[in-house]
Tab-separated table of C-alpha atoms in Angstrom:
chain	number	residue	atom	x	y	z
A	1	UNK	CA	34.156	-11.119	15.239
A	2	UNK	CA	31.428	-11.245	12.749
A	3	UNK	CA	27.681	-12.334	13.174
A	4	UNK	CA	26.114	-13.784	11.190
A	5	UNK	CA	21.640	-15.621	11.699
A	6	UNK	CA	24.167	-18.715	12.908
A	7	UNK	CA	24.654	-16.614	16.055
A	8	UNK	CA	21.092	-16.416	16.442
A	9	UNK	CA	20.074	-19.801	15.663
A	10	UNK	CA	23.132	-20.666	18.429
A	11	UNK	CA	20.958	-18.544	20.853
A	12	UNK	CA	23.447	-15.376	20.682
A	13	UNK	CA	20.176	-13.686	19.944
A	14	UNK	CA	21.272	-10.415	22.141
A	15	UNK	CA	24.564	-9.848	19.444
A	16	UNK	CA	22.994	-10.784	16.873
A	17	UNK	CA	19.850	-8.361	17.451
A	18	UNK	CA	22.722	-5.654	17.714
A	19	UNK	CA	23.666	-5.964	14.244
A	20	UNK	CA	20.877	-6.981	12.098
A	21	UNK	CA	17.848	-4.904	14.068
A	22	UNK	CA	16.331	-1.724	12.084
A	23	UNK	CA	13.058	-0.347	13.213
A	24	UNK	CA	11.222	0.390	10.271
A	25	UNK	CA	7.915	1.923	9.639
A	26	UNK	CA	4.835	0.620	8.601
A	27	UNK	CA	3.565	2.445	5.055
A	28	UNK	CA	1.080	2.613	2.326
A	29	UNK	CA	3.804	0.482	0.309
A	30	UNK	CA	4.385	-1.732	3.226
A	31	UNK	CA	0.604	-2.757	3.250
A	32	UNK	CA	0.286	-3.016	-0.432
A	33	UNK	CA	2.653	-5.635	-0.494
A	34	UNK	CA	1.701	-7.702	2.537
A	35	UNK	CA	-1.799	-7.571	0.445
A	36	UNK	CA	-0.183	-8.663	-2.879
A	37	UNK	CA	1.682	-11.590	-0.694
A	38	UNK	CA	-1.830	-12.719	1.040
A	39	UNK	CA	-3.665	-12.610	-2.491
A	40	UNK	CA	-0.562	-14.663	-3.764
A	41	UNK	CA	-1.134	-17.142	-1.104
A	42	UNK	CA	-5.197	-17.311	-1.539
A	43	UNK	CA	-4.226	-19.164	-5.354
A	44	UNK	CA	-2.071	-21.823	-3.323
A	45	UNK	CA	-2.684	-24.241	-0.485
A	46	UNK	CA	-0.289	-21.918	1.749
A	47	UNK	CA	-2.827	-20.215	5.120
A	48	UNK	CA	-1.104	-16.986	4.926
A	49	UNK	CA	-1.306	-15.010	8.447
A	50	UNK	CA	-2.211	-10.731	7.797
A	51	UNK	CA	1.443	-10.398	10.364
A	52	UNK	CA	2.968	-12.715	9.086
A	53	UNK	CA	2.587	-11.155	5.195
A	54	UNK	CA	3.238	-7.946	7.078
A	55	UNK	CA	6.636	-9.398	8.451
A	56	UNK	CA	7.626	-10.584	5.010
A	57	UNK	CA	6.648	-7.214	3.058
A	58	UNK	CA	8.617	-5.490	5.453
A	59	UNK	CA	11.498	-7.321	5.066
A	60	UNK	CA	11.256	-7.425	1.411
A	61	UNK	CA	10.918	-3.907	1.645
A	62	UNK	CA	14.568	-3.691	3.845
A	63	UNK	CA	15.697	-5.063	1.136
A	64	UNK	CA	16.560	-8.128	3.185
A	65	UNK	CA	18.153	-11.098	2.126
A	66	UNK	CA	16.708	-13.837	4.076
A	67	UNK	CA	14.664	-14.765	7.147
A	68	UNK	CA	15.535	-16.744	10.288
A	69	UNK	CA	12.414	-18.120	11.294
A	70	UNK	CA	10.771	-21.058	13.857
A	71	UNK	CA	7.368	-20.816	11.781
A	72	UNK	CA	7.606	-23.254	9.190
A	73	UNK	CA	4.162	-22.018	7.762
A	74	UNK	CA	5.905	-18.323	7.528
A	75	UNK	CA	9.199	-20.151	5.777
A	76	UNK	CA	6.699	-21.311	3.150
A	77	UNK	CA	5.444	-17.999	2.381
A	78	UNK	CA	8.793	-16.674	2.498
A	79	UNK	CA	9.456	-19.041	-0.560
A	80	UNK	CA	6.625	-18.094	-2.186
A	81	UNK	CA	7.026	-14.347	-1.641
A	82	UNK	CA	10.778	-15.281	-4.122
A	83	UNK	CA	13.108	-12.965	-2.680
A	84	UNK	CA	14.037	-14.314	0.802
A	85	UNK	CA	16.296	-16.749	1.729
A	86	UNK	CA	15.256	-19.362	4.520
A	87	UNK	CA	17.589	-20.183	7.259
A	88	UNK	CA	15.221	-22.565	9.630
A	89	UNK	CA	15.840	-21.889	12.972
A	90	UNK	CA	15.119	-25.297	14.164
């Protein structure tokens, strides 16, 4: 059967994890574009946590097509980072 973040949101977390989990490393690149996402946020209203603009350059970077997230506040910068899709965990 096929997972999908549904699975996670349902609280199948330990499936789920199985599929979608990659351990990637942290770079030059990686850091560059957390930076360009915290700058982006500095011209809104949008308080932009250093992890969580790490989080979202990282995914980004995976080449990820969306987020499953609890942090509304990191959903937001997920929208304004353009690329990501938000699935709200709540």
């Amino acid at each position: 059967m096929a997972l999908g973040w549904r699975d996670y949101v349902a609280g199948d977390f330990e499936q789920a994890a199985q599929r979608f989990r990659r351990i990637l490393d942290l770079t030059p690149e990686s850091h560059r574009e957390a930076e360009r996402l915290l700058l982006a946020a500095k011209r809104t209203t949008l308080p932009l946590r250093a992890a969580d603009a790490l989080h979202l350059a990282l995914a980004i970077q995976a080449g990820a097509r969306g987020i499953v997230t609890f942090d509304l506040r990191m959903a937001r910068a997920a929208v304004l980072a353009g690329s990501l899709e938000i699935h709200p965990a709540l």
